[in-house]
Amino acid sequence: MDLKTLTYIVVGLSFALYIGVAIWARAGSTKEFYIAGGSVHPVVNGMATAADWMSAASFISMAGLIAFLGYGGSVYLMGWTGGYVLLAVLLAPYLRKFGKFTVPEFIGDRYYSNAARIVAVICLIFISFTYVAGQMRGVGIVFSRFLEVDITTGLLVGMGLVFFYAVLGGMKGITYTQVAQYCVLIFAYTIPAVFISLQLTGNPLPQLGLGSNIGDIGFLTKLDGVVTDLGFAKYTSGDKSMIDVFAITLALMAGTAGLPHVIVRFFTVPKVSDARISAGWALVFIALLYTTAPAVGAMARYNLHTTVNSALATGGDVFAPEASLEGESRPGWMKRWEATGLIAWEDKNGDGRIQYYNEKSKDEAFLAKADAAGWKGNELGSKAKDGSFDGKVDRDIMVLANPEIAGLPDWVIALIAAGGIAAALSTAAGLLLVISSSISHDLLKGIFAKNISEKGELLAGRIAAAVAVVVAGYLGYNPPGFVAEVVAFAFGLACASLFPTIVMGIFNKKMNKEGAIAGMLTGLLFTMAYIVYFKGIFIEPMAKNEAANWLFGISPEGIGVVGALLNVSVAYIVGKFTAPCPDHIQHLVEDIRYPRGAGTAQAH
């Protein structure tokens, strides 16, 4: 059986499983549509939360970033996991006790203002659509390579599946579908990692394989030699400044704790104590992937170089004429991936061989040797949006292509395709539900049509979800960057807008509505403007994205921290010069801070 047929079977079976679960768990009320009836077991909710959390960024892109950033990629591991500690301690139990369906509903009630609720919805939509753009890009990448269809067709298939179980099942259907998707994605991620670790180091545990030997040399020492032989920086050295590492890590942590599609998961459990237990189980399930990712990234980088330049595996001379592969005999995995445009070869010196090296290296001796060998520039990269050669290998292919690069069996390759799709769709569904609930519950039911029936609200929620699916598909077709990069922007927006407002709403009983509204808008607009200025989301950037141009040396991925500080500062200043928070709201805040039992989520 060929790989394409096997992939169709494995992916098709996973789709059948998700659809079956969605039909079984179909939502019949607004409570089931928004919070799965508030009766999900903490362990089940922890697994669903892990799937909701471990998006295409975690599955497809994070190890790819680690592969090329080396130790600098640790900011994503620290930030995306550390955020759950903040969430479990600072937010989850209090929001669950408050007993509302959505984050904007909490903000609207806590700050006694429909305007605050509307601003929270605006923030949520910006965050969620930025986030979902990365997920739909992941869906398109997987379909375009493994099912050998164009990205547009792949997106349409993915949109159809998400539409089915998000619109039909609501949060109840999504919760149990995400449990199935977690099982698929974790097996799909770890099994290839075990094979590759065993193949390279003889150790079946990737976490330990990273510290094992290749022959008589430590794996990381060997990898350092491989990349420095081609003019790249040592894998084990980080090139980010301390302030940027701190800012990105903190932005990802606070963004995690402020993401509405993650927070809403803690409304689905029966009791306040279950919210903490759910967060703990989510960390356990997430750790299975996140402790494996560094090994996956490092081993993918090693395999990439050694399959393109065979001298690196044997310790031979990389400048020897026979060191690089001939173009016509380049690896089969590379030929298959070239059809996606995510990897490309341009023979700049006309020798029929692939020279993959750092043409911008600061090592003048290395560049002199490259020039003497007849190298005319790096020849391995990807295709830019306009079809031209881009001298950077697309980070998003590393995890998906790794089993093919390593020559693993076809069934393993088919499994990772199913896992990549599961990771992207699980998060996309959660985000789309948050968008639909913010429109149907927060805007329609909460403000503009308070007398709407439950049946009418449910229909509105499904229509909103359908529209959101279409917008998400467009964003996936025209993404603003790498999956993990785009997702990091969403975290920055959440860190700058919703996170400070929620924390102040819980721990500062005197914060008033004027301060909260001014703070949210300031944090959102500043962070969005900074990202657009340097990254040009859907437009051309207005400045080069270089460290010399960054404010305080902080990159667009970490600027949410500055946005959060501005949010808090503006909120306190405005709060001092406006009417104080009413007494009954202050008593409400005190009530949710004390352990007097679990609140029951009710629609209002």
Coordinates of C-alpha atoms in Angstrom, one line a residue, residues 10-408:
V10 CA -5.5 6.9 8.7
V11 CA -6.7 10.5 8.4
G12 CA -10.2 9.3 7.2
L13 CA -10.5 7.0 10.3
S14 CA -9.6 9.9 12.6
F15 CA -12.2 12.1 10.9
A16 CA -14.8 9.4 11.3
L17 CA -13.9 9.2 15.0
Y18 CA -14.3 13.0 15.5
I19 CA -17.6 13.1 13.6
G20 CA -19.0 10.1 15.5
V21 CA -18.1 11.8 18.8
A22 CA -19.6 15.1 17.7
I23 CA -22.9 13.3 16.8
W24 CA -22.9 11.5 20.1
A25 CA -22.2 14.7 22.1
R26 CA -24.6 17.0 20.2
A27 CA -25.5 20.1 22.2
G28 CA -29.2 20.5 22.9
S29 CA -29.2 23.6 25.0
T30 CA -27.2 26.9 25.4
K31 CA -25.6 25.5 28.5
E32 CA -24.3 22.5 26.7
F33 CA -23.3 24.6 23.7
Y34 CA -21.3 27.1 25.7
I35 CA -19.9 25.1 28.7
A36 CA -20.8 21.5 28.0
G37 CA -23.4 21.5 30.7
G38 CA -20.9 22.3 33.4
S39 CA -20.5 18.5 34.2
V40 CA -17.2 17.5 32.6
H41 CA -15.0 15.3 34.7
P42 CA -11.7 17.1 35.7
V43 CA -9.5 14.4 34.1
V44 CA -11.5 14.5 30.9
N45 CA -11.5 18.3 30.9
G46 CA -7.7 18.3 31.5
M47 CA -7.2 16.1 28.4
A48 CA -9.6 18.3 26.4
T49 CA -7.8 21.4 27.6
A50 CA -4.4 19.9 26.6
A51 CA -5.8 19.3 23.1
D52 CA -7.3 22.8 23.0
W53 CA -4.0 24.2 24.1
M54 CA -1.6 22.1 22.0
S55 CA -2.4 23.6 18.7
A56 CA -0.7 23.5 15.4
A57 CA 1.9 25.8 16.9
S58 CA 2.8 23.2 19.5
F59 CA 2.6 20.2 17.2
I60 CA 3.8 21.5 13.9
S61 CA 5.8 24.7 14.5
M62 CA 7.3 24.8 18.0
A63 CA 9.9 22.1 17.4
G64 CA 10.6 23.7 14.0
L65 CA 11.5 26.9 15.8
I66 CA 13.6 25.1 18.3
A67 CA 15.3 23.3 15.4
F68 CA 16.6 26.6 14.0
L69 CA 16.7 28.8 17.2
G70 CA 18.5 26.2 19.3
Y71 CA 18.4 27.1 23.0
G72 CA 16.8 30.4 22.0
G73 CA 13.6 28.4 21.3
S74 CA 13.3 27.6 25.0
V75 CA 11.3 30.7 25.5
Y76 CA 8.3 29.0 23.9
L77 CA 8.6 26.0 26.1
M78 CA 8.9 28.1 29.3
G79 CA 6.3 30.6 28.3
W80 CA 3.6 28.2 27.0
T81 CA 3.9 25.8 30.0
G82 CA 4.5 28.4 32.7
G83 CA 1.3 30.1 31.8
Y84 CA -0.7 27.2 33.1
V85 CA 0.7 27.8 36.6
L86 CA -0.5 31.4 36.4
L87 CA -3.8 30.2 35.1
A88 CA -4.3 27.6 37.9
V89 CA -3.3 30.0 40.7
L90 CA -4.5 33.4 39.6
L91 CA -7.6 32.9 37.4
A92 CA -9.2 29.5 37.0
P93 CA -10.9 28.9 40.4
Y94 CA -12.1 32.5 40.8
L95 CA -13.6 32.7 37.3
R96 CA -15.2 29.3 37.8
K97 CA -16.7 30.5 41.1
F98 CA -18.0 33.7 39.4
G99 CA -20.0 31.3 37.3
K100 CA -20.3 33.0 33.9
F101 CA -20.2 31.5 30.4
T102 CA -17.6 33.7 28.8
V103 CA -14.7 36.1 29.6
P104 CA -16.5 39.2 28.2
E105 CA -19.5 38.3 30.5
F106 CA -17.2 38.2 33.5
I107 CA -15.7 41.6 32.5
G108 CA -19.1 43.1 31.8
D109 CA -20.5 42.1 35.1
R110 CA -17.4 42.8 37.2
Y111 CA -17.0 46.2 35.7
Y112 CA -20.8 46.9 35.7
S113 CA -20.7 48.0 32.1
N114 CA -21.9 46.9 28.7
A115 CA -19.2 49.1 27.1
A116 CA -16.5 47.0 29.0
R117 CA -18.2 43.9 27.7
I118 CA -18.1 45.1 24.1
V119 CA -14.4 46.1 24.4
A120 CA -13.7 42.7 25.8
V121 CA -15.4 41.1 22.8
I122 CA -13.4 43.3 20.4
C123 CA -10.2 42.2 22.2
L124 CA -11.3 38.5 22.1
I125 CA -12.1 38.6 18.4
F126 CA -8.6 40.2 17.5
I127 CA -6.9 37.6 19.7
S128 CA -8.9 34.6 18.4
F129 CA -8.7 35.4 14.7
T130 CA -5.0 36.0 15.0
Y131 CA -4.6 32.7 16.7
V132 CA -6.9 30.8 14.3
A133 CA -4.9 32.0 11.3
G134 CA -2.0 29.9 12.5
Q135 CA -4.2 26.8 13.0
M136 CA -5.7 27.0 9.5
R137 CA -2.3 27.4 8.0
G138 CA -1.3 24.2 9.7
V139 CA -4.3 22.4 8.3
G140 CA -3.4 23.6 4.8
I141 CA 0.3 22.5 5.2
V142 CA -0.7 19.0 6.3
F143 CA -3.3 18.5 3.6
S144 CA -1.2 19.9 0.8
R145 CA 1.7 17.5 1.5
F146 CA 0.2 14.3 2.7
L147 CA -3.1 14.2 0.8
E148 CA -1.4 15.8 -2.2
V149 CA -4.1 18.4 -2.8
D150 CA -3.6 22.1 -3.1
I151 CA -3.8 24.2 0.1
T152 CA -7.2 25.7 -0.9
T153 CA -8.8 22.2 -1.1
G154 CA -7.1 21.2 2.2
L155 CA -8.5 24.3 3.9
L156 CA -12.0 23.6 2.6
V157 CA -11.9 20.1 3.9
G158 CA -10.6 21.3 7.3
M159 CA -13.2 24.0 7.4
G160 CA -16.0 21.6 6.7
L161 CA -14.9 19.2 9.5
V162 CA -14.6 22.0 12.1
F163 CA -17.9 23.5 11.0
F164 CA -19.6 20.1 11.5
Y165 CA -18.5 19.4 15.1
A166 CA -18.2 23.0 16.3
V167 CA -21.6 24.1 15.0
L168 CA -23.4 20.9 15.8
G169 CA -21.9 19.9 19.1
G170 CA -20.9 23.2 20.6
M171 CA -18.6 23.0 23.7
K172 CA -20.1 19.6 24.6
G173 CA -19.2 18.1 21.2
I174 CA -15.8 19.9 21.1
T175 CA -14.8 18.7 24.6
Y176 CA -15.2 15.0 23.8
T177 CA -13.9 15.4 20.3
Q178 CA -10.8 17.1 21.7
V179 CA -10.2 14.1 24.0
A180 CA -10.1 11.9 20.9
Q181 CA -7.9 14.4 19.2
Y182 CA -5.5 14.5 22.1
C183 CA -5.0 10.7 21.9
V184 CA -4.3 11.0 18.2
L185 CA -1.9 13.9 18.4
I186 CA 0.1 12.6 21.4
F187 CA 0.7 9.2 19.8
A188 CA 1.4 10.8 16.4
Y189 CA 4.0 13.1 18.1
T190 CA 5.8 10.7 20.4
I191 CA 6.0 7.5 18.2
P192 CA 8.1 9.1 15.4
A193 CA 10.2 10.8 18.2
V194 CA 10.9 7.3 19.7
F195 CA 11.9 5.8 16.4
I196 CA 14.2 8.7 15.5
S197 CA 15.9 8.8 19.0
L198 CA 16.5 5.1 18.8
Q199 CA 17.8 5.4 15.3
L200 CA 20.3 8.2 16.1
T201 CA 21.3 7.5 19.7
G202 CA 20.1 4.0 20.5
N203 CA 18.0 5.4 23.3
P204 CA 14.2 5.0 22.8
L205 CA 13.3 7.9 25.1
P206 CA 13.7 11.2 23.2
Q207 CA 14.1 13.2 26.4
L208 CA 17.1 11.0 27.3
G209 CA 18.3 10.6 23.7
L210 CA 19.0 14.4 23.6
G211 CA 21.7 13.8 26.2
S212 CA 23.0 10.5 24.7
N213 CA 25.8 9.9 22.3
I214 CA 26.2 9.4 18.5
G215 CA 29.1 7.0 18.5
D216 CA 31.6 8.4 21.0
I217 CA 30.4 12.0 20.8
G218 CA 27.5 13.5 22.7
F219 CA 24.5 14.2 20.4
L220 CA 24.4 18.0 21.2
T221 CA 28.2 18.2 20.7
K222 CA 27.9 16.5 17.4
L223 CA 25.0 18.8 16.4
D224 CA 27.1 21.8 17.3
G225 CA 29.8 20.6 15.1
V226 CA 27.4 20.0 12.2
V227 CA 25.9 23.5 12.2
T228 CA 29.2 25.3 12.9
D229 CA 30.8 23.5 10.0
L230 CA 28.3 25.3 7.7
G231 CA 28.8 28.7 9.3
F232 CA 25.7 28.6 11.6
A233 CA 25.9 29.6 15.3
K234 CA 26.2 26.8 17.8
Y235 CA 22.9 25.0 18.5
T236 CA 23.6 25.2 22.2
S237 CA 24.1 29.0 22.2
G238 CA 21.3 31.5 22.3
D239 CA 21.4 34.7 20.3
K240 CA 18.5 36.5 22.0
S241 CA 19.1 39.3 24.5
M242 CA 18.2 38.7 28.1
I243 CA 15.5 41.4 28.0
D244 CA 13.9 39.8 24.9
V245 CA 14.0 36.3 26.4
F246 CA 12.3 37.6 29.6
A247 CA 9.7 39.6 27.6
I248 CA 8.7 36.8 25.3
T249 CA 8.5 34.3 28.1
L250 CA 6.4 36.6 30.3
A251 CA 4.2 37.5 27.3
L252 CA 3.5 33.9 26.5
M253 CA 2.9 33.1 30.2
A254 CA 0.5 35.9 30.7
G255 CA -1.1 35.4 27.3
T256 CA -1.8 31.8 28.2
A257 CA -3.6 32.9 31.3
G258 CA -5.5 35.4 29.3
L259 CA -6.6 33.3 26.4
P260 CA -10.4 33.1 26.3
H261 CA -10.6 29.7 24.7
V262 CA -8.5 28.2 27.5
I263 CA -10.2 30.1 30.3
V264 CA -13.7 28.9 29.2
R265 CA -12.6 25.3 29.6
F266 CA -12.7 25.8 33.4
F267 CA -16.4 26.7 33.3
T268 CA -17.2 23.2 32.1
V269 CA -16.4 21.4 35.4
P270 CA -18.9 21.0 38.2
K271 CA -17.0 22.7 41.1
V272 CA -14.3 25.3 41.9
S273 CA -11.9 22.7 43.2
D274 CA -12.3 20.8 39.9
A275 CA -11.0 23.9 38.0
R276 CA -7.6 23.5 39.8
I277 CA -7.5 19.8 39.3
S278 CA -8.3 20.3 35.6
A279 CA -5.3 22.7 35.3
G280 CA -3.1 20.1 37.0
W281 CA -4.1 17.3 34.7
A282 CA -3.8 19.6 31.7
L283 CA -0.1 20.2 32.6
V284 CA 0.5 16.5 32.9
F285 CA -0.9 15.8 29.4
I286 CA 0.9 18.8 27.9
A287 CA 4.2 17.8 29.5
L288 CA 4.2 14.5 27.4
L289 CA 4.6 16.6 24.2
Y290 CA 6.5 19.6 25.6
T291 CA 9.3 17.5 27.1
T292 CA 9.6 15.6 23.8
A293 CA 9.7 18.8 21.6
P294 CA 13.4 19.8 22.3
A295 CA 14.6 16.3 21.1
V296 CA 12.3 16.4 18.1
G297 CA 13.7 19.9 17.1
A298 CA 17.3 19.0 17.6
M299 CA 17.1 15.7 15.8
A300 CA 15.2 17.2 12.9
R301 CA 17.9 19.8 12.5
Y302 CA 20.6 17.1 12.5
N303 CA 18.8 14.9 10.0
L304 CA 18.1 17.9 7.7
H305 CA 21.8 18.8 7.4
T306 CA 23.1 15.3 7.1
T307 CA 20.7 14.2 4.4
V308 CA 21.6 17.3 2.3
N309 CA 25.4 17.2 3.0
S310 CA 26.5 13.6 3.7
A311 CA 30.0 14.7 4.8
L312 CA 28.4 16.0 8.0
A313 CA 27.4 12.6 9.2
T314 CA 30.8 11.0 8.6
G315 CA 33.0 14.0 9.7
G316 CA 34.3 14.5 6.2
D317 CA 35.2 17.8 4.5
V318 CA 32.0 19.8 3.8
F319 CA 33.9 21.7 1.1
A320 CA 34.8 18.6 -0.9
P321 CA 33.1 18.5 -4.4
E322 CA 31.2 15.3 -3.5
A323 CA 30.1 16.6 -0.1
S324 CA 26.7 18.0 -1.2
L325 CA 24.1 16.0 -2.9
E326 CA 23.5 16.3 -6.6
G327 CA 20.3 18.1 -7.4
E328 CA 18.9 15.3 -9.5
S329 CA 19.6 12.7 -6.8
R330 CA 18.4 14.8 -3.9
P331 CA 16.5 13.0 -1.2
G332 CA 13.0 11.7 -2.1
W333 CA 11.5 13.4 0.9
M334 CA 12.8 16.7 -0.4
K335 CA 11.3 16.2 -3.9
R336 CA 7.9 15.4 -2.3
W337 CA 7.9 18.5 -0.1
E338 CA 9.0 20.8 -2.9
A339 CA 5.5 20.6 -4.3
T340 CA 4.3 22.5 -1.3
G341 CA 6.7 25.4 -1.8
L342 CA 7.8 25.1 1.8
I343 CA 11.2 23.8 0.8
A344 CA 13.0 24.8 -2.5
W345 CA 16.4 24.4 -4.1
E346 CA 18.0 27.1 -6.3
D347 CA 21.3 26.0 -8.0
K348 CA 23.2 29.4 -7.8
N349 CA 26.6 28.2 -8.9
G350 CA 25.3 25.7 -11.6
D351 CA 27.2 22.7 -10.2
G352 CA 24.1 20.5 -9.9
R353 CA 24.7 20.1 -6.1
I354 CA 23.0 21.6 -3.0
Q355 CA 25.0 23.9 -0.9
Y356 CA 23.1 24.7 2.4
Y357 CA 25.1 27.0 4.6
N358 CA 25.0 30.4 6.4
E359 CA 25.9 32.9 3.7
K360 CA 25.6 35.7 6.3
S361 CA 28.1 34.1 8.7
K362 CA 30.3 36.4 10.6
D363 CA 33.2 33.9 10.3
E364 CA 35.2 35.4 7.5
A365 CA 37.5 32.4 7.4
F366 CA 34.5 30.1 6.7
L367 CA 33.2 32.4 4.0
A368 CA 36.6 32.5 2.4
K369 CA 36.6 28.7 2.2
A370 CA 33.1 28.7 0.8
D371 CA 34.1 31.2 -1.9
A372 CA 37.2 29.1 -2.8
A373 CA 35.0 26.0 -3.1
G374 CA 32.9 27.9 -5.7
W375 CA 29.8 28.4 -3.5
K376 CA 27.8 31.4 -4.6
G377 CA 25.2 31.6 -1.8
N378 CA 22.9 29.4 0.2
E379 CA 20.8 27.2 -2.2
L380 CA 18.3 25.6 0.2
G381 CA 15.2 27.5 1.3
S382 CA 11.5 27.9 0.5
K383 CA 9.3 29.9 -1.9
A384 CA 8.1 33.3 -0.9
K385 CA 4.5 34.4 -1.5
D386 CA 5.4 35.8 -4.9
G387 CA 7.0 32.5 -5.9
S388 CA 10.6 33.8 -5.6
F389 CA 13.3 31.8 -3.8
D390 CA 13.6 32.6 -0.1
G391 CA 16.8 31.4 1.5
K392 CA 15.1 30.1 4.7
V393 CA 13.8 26.6 5.1
D394 CA 10.2 26.9 6.3
R395 CA 10.1 26.1 10.0
D396 CA 6.7 24.6 9.8
I397 CA 7.8 21.5 7.8
M398 CA 10.4 20.2 10.3
V399 CA 8.1 18.1 12.5
L400 CA 6.0 16.9 9.6
A401 CA 8.9 16.0 7.3
N402 CA 11.1 14.6 10.1
P403 CA 9.8 11.0 9.7
E404 CA 10.4 11.1 6.0
I405 CA 13.8 12.6 6.4
A406 CA 14.7 9.8 8.8
G407 CA 13.3 7.1 6.4
L408 CA 10.7 5.8 8.9

